[in-house]
Amino acid sequence: MQIVLPYAGIVLLIGPSNSGKSTLLKRMIEKREILPSEVISSDDFRVLVSDIEFIDWRDRPKDEADSLLGDYQSISKEAFSMMDSVIDARCRLNKLTFVDATHLHPDDRKRYLSLARKNNVPIISIVMDIHEDELLIRDEQRDNPRGKRRIRQQYQTFKKEKRFIKKEGYMSVYTIKETDNLEFNRRSNPI
Ligand code: CTP
């Protein structure tokens, strides 16, 4: 599949945890298809604002899980606020930015559609459509697992949301089931 990247604007990655968003972007950086500074990741911004790299959600009693969720939501709110200012600045400067977060909830996606519209830059989305069983297998194998319950919840949200994404107003939507045969064609001027 050939993916046409705009000269400037936003590339919104969409997909549950373990769908391979960060892996794809890392591979593009290694192949020098994009610059490291073109990737803005919610995981990195959570660390920047809170020093916390990873919360282990597995096997927690409910009250502990609820308290952790409260912490996580406060951290995420600050992280996204910082991240959105950086993306806004990059759009104003006519830069291309890949946004690496799950973007499963419509409001999260709408924020970036509005940001792109406000700055008069294009926005495209890359939807990582990976089967739930594969997401769960990858979760077991990764260093910082998100936990089965969370992956299943995210997958259900993704399944419900994916039909709406095409109509939300992106310049293009690329739905990816595997990343082996991707070819990126980057526009070399704003037109
Ligand atoms: N992974 C894999 N095969 C792929 C892509 C990812 O086995 N084709 C593995 C990675 O090695 C990693 C895990 O799945 O151990 C999560 O990959 P990542 O790219 O970080 O997924 P994200 O979608 O970015 O997950 P998150 O939203 O949780 O950051």
mmCIF file of C-alpha atoms in Angstrom, residues 50-187:
data_model
loop_
_atom_site.group_PDB
_atom_site.id
_atom_site.type_symbol
_atom_site.label_atom_id
_atom_site.label_comp_id
_atom_site.label_asym_id
_atom_site.label_seq_id
_atom_site.Cartn_x
_atom_site.Cartn_y
_atom_site.Cartn_z
ATOM 1 C CA SER A 50 5.036 12.940 35.549
ATOM 2 C CA ASP A 51 8.276 10.850 35.400
ATOM 3 C CA ILE A 52 6.012 7.788 35.300
ATOM 4 C CA GLU A 53 6.833 5.452 32.424
ATOM 5 C CA PHE A 54 4.468 2.661 33.102
ATOM 6 C CA ILE A 55 1.562 1.730 35.364
ATOM 7 C CA ASP A 56 1.067 -1.992 35.866
ATOM 8 C CA TRP A 57 -2.704 -2.433 35.798
ATOM 9 C CA ARG A 58 -2.769 -6.209 36.106
ATOM 10 C CA ASP A 59 -4.216 -8.044 39.110
ATOM 11 C CA ARG A 60 -5.060 -4.939 41.157
ATOM 12 C CA PRO A 61 -7.890 -4.891 43.682
ATOM 13 C CA LYS A 62 -10.700 -2.603 42.498
ATOM 14 C CA ASP A 63 -10.037 0.328 44.904
ATOM 15 C CA GLU A 64 -6.346 0.349 43.974
ATOM 16 C CA ALA A 65 -7.184 0.173 40.261
ATOM 17 C CA ASP A 66 -9.650 3.088 40.669
ATOM 18 C CA SER A 67 -7.056 5.218 42.415
ATOM 19 C CA LEU A 68 -4.457 4.396 39.764
ATOM 20 C CA LEU A 69 -6.954 5.310 37.075
ATOM 21 C CA GLY A 70 -7.476 8.709 38.759
ATOM 22 C CA ASP A 71 -3.710 9.341 38.741
ATOM 23 C CA TYR A 72 -3.445 8.174 35.150
ATOM 24 C CA GLN A 73 -6.279 10.468 34.028
ATOM 25 C CA SER A 74 -4.676 13.525 35.718
ATOM 26 C CA ILE A 75 -1.329 12.700 34.132
ATOM 27 C CA SER A 76 -2.939 12.172 30.723
ATOM 28 C CA LYS A 77 -4.816 15.489 30.927
ATOM 29 C CA GLU A 78 -1.575 17.413 31.524
ATOM 30 C CA ALA A 79 0.317 15.361 28.928
ATOM 31 C CA PHE A 80 -2.283 15.975 26.195
ATOM 32 C CA SER A 81 -2.471 19.660 26.977
ATOM 33 C CA MET A 82 1.317 20.015 26.515
ATOM 34 C CA MET A 83 1.330 17.815 23.476
ATOM 35 C CA ASP A 84 -1.479 19.745 21.776
ATOM 36 C CA SER A 85 0.388 23.057 22.240
ATOM 37 C CA VAL A 86 3.418 21.551 20.511
ATOM 38 C CA ILE A 87 1.296 20.167 17.653
ATOM 39 C CA ASP A 88 -0.462 23.528 17.300
ATOM 40 C CA ALA A 89 2.908 25.328 17.098
ATOM 41 C CA ARG A 90 4.192 22.848 14.524
ATOM 42 C CA CYS A 91 1.060 23.360 12.395
ATOM 43 C CA ARG A 92 1.545 27.139 12.576
ATOM 44 C CA LEU A 93 5.119 26.629 11.369
ATOM 45 C CA ASN A 94 3.899 24.409 8.522
ATOM 46 C CA LYS A 95 5.566 21.264 9.873
ATOM 47 C CA LEU A 96 4.383 17.661 9.560
ATOM 48 C CA THR A 97 3.527 15.900 12.832
ATOM 49 C CA PHE A 98 2.720 12.250 13.490
ATOM 50 C CA VAL A 99 0.529 11.946 16.583
ATOM 51 C CA ASP A 100 1.133 8.647 18.373
ATOM 52 C CA ALA A 101 -1.756 7.872 20.738
ATOM 53 C CA THR A 102 -4.754 5.535 20.549
ATOM 54 C CA HIS A 103 -7.329 8.190 19.454
ATOM 55 C CA LEU A 104 -10.149 5.730 20.064
ATOM 56 C CA HIS A 105 -12.640 8.288 21.374
ATOM 57 C CA PRO A 106 -14.301 10.648 18.879
ATOM 58 C CA ASP A 107 -13.523 13.738 21.000
ATOM 59 C CA ASP A 108 -9.797 12.955 20.867
ATOM 60 C CA ARG A 109 -9.898 12.795 17.091
ATOM 61 C CA LYS A 110 -12.106 15.887 16.774
ATOM 62 C CA ARG A 111 -9.514 17.961 18.661
ATOM 63 C CA TYR A 112 -6.947 17.315 15.950
ATOM 64 C CA LEU A 113 -9.429 17.797 13.109
ATOM 65 C CA SER A 114 -10.214 21.227 14.612
ATOM 66 C CA LEU A 115 -6.544 22.020 15.147
ATOM 67 C CA ALA A 116 -5.772 21.217 11.505
ATOM 68 C CA ARG A 117 -8.742 23.231 10.261
ATOM 69 C CA LYS A 118 -7.807 26.211 12.451
ATOM 70 C CA ASN A 119 -4.269 26.197 11.042
ATOM 71 C CA ASN A 120 -5.386 25.492 7.499
ATOM 72 C CA VAL A 121 -3.239 22.358 7.157
ATOM 73 C CA PRO A 122 -4.265 18.853 6.004
ATOM 74 C CA ILE A 123 -4.893 15.967 8.373
ATOM 75 C CA ILE A 124 -4.759 12.296 7.365
ATOM 76 C CA SER A 125 -5.272 9.207 9.497
ATOM 77 C CA ILE A 126 -3.559 5.843 9.602
ATOM 78 C CA VAL A 127 -5.852 3.270 11.211
ATOM 79 C CA MET A 128 -4.134 0.190 12.660
ATOM 80 C CA ASP A 129 -6.740 -2.572 12.325
ATOM 81 C CA ILE A 130 -5.221 -5.573 14.114
ATOM 82 C CA HIS A 131 -7.207 -8.572 15.355
ATOM 83 C CA GLU A 132 -7.953 -8.708 19.094
ATOM 84 C CA ASP A 133 -6.212 -12.092 19.538
ATOM 85 C CA GLU A 134 -3.003 -10.646 18.092
ATOM 86 C CA LEU A 135 -3.256 -7.577 20.365
ATOM 87 C CA LEU A 136 -3.551 -9.877 23.394
ATOM 88 C CA ILE A 137 -0.607 -12.055 22.324
ATOM 89 C CA ARG A 138 1.574 -8.961 21.834
ATOM 90 C CA ASP A 139 0.507 -7.665 25.249
ATOM 91 C CA GLU A 140 1.733 -10.831 26.950
ATOM 92 C CA GLN A 141 5.060 -10.522 25.183
ATOM 93 C CA ARG A 142 5.780 -6.841 25.790
ATOM 94 C CA ASP A 143 7.892 -5.423 28.634
ATOM 95 C CA ASN A 144 5.161 -3.139 29.926
ATOM 96 C CA PRO A 145 1.870 -4.963 29.346
ATOM 97 C CA ARG A 146 -1.350 -2.953 29.389
ATOM 98 C CA GLY A 147 -3.358 -5.902 30.742
ATOM 99 C CA LYS A 148 -5.999 -8.090 29.079
ATOM 100 C CA ARG A 149 -8.993 -6.172 30.412
ATOM 101 C CA ARG A 150 -7.742 -2.872 29.078
ATOM 102 C CA ILE A 151 -6.882 -4.322 25.673
ATOM 103 C CA ARG A 152 -10.319 -5.936 25.350
ATOM 104 C CA GLN A 153 -12.031 -2.648 26.295
ATOM 105 C CA GLN A 154 -9.934 -0.720 23.797
ATOM 106 C CA TYR A 155 -10.648 -3.261 21.068
ATOM 107 C CA GLN A 156 -14.424 -3.020 21.660
ATOM 108 C CA THR A 157 -14.240 0.784 21.401
ATOM 109 C CA PHE A 158 -12.138 0.508 18.249
ATOM 110 C CA LYS A 159 -14.588 -1.959 16.657
ATOM 111 C CA LYS A 160 -17.477 0.412 17.357
ATOM 112 C CA GLU A 161 -15.644 3.526 16.173
ATOM 113 C CA LYS A 162 -13.842 2.391 13.064
ATOM 114 C CA ARG A 163 -16.853 2.732 10.731
ATOM 115 C CA PHE A 164 -17.187 6.441 11.638
ATOM 116 C CA ILE A 165 -13.575 7.430 10.997
ATOM 117 C CA LYS A 166 -13.905 7.632 7.203
ATOM 118 C CA LYS A 167 -16.608 10.305 7.482
ATOM 119 C CA GLU A 168 -14.898 12.527 10.055
ATOM 120 C CA GLY A 169 -13.169 14.798 7.541
ATOM 121 C CA TYR A 170 -9.597 13.561 6.995
ATOM 122 C CA MET A 171 -7.964 14.267 3.651
ATOM 123 C CA SER A 172 -7.356 10.500 3.480
ATOM 124 C CA VAL A 173 -7.800 7.457 5.721
ATOM 125 C CA TYR A 174 -5.418 4.492 5.359
ATOM 126 C CA THR A 175 -6.519 1.301 7.090
ATOM 127 C CA ILE A 176 -3.611 -1.009 7.730
ATOM 128 C CA LYS A 177 -3.784 -4.683 8.649
ATOM 129 C CA GLU A 178 -0.074 -5.359 8.364
ATOM 130 C CA THR A 179 2.878 -3.028 8.023
ATOM 131 C CA ASP A 180 5.234 -5.052 5.802
ATOM 132 C CA ASN A 181 4.338 -3.609 2.414
ATOM 133 C CA LEU A 182 3.906 0.055 3.185
ATOM 134 C CA GLU A 183 5.452 2.644 0.953
ATOM 135 C CA PHE A 184 5.480 6.301 1.948
ATOM 136 C CA ASN A 185 5.335 9.024 -0.644
ATOM 137 C CA ARG A 186 5.935 12.386 0.916
ATOM 138 C CA ARG A 187 4.755 15.544 -0.806
#
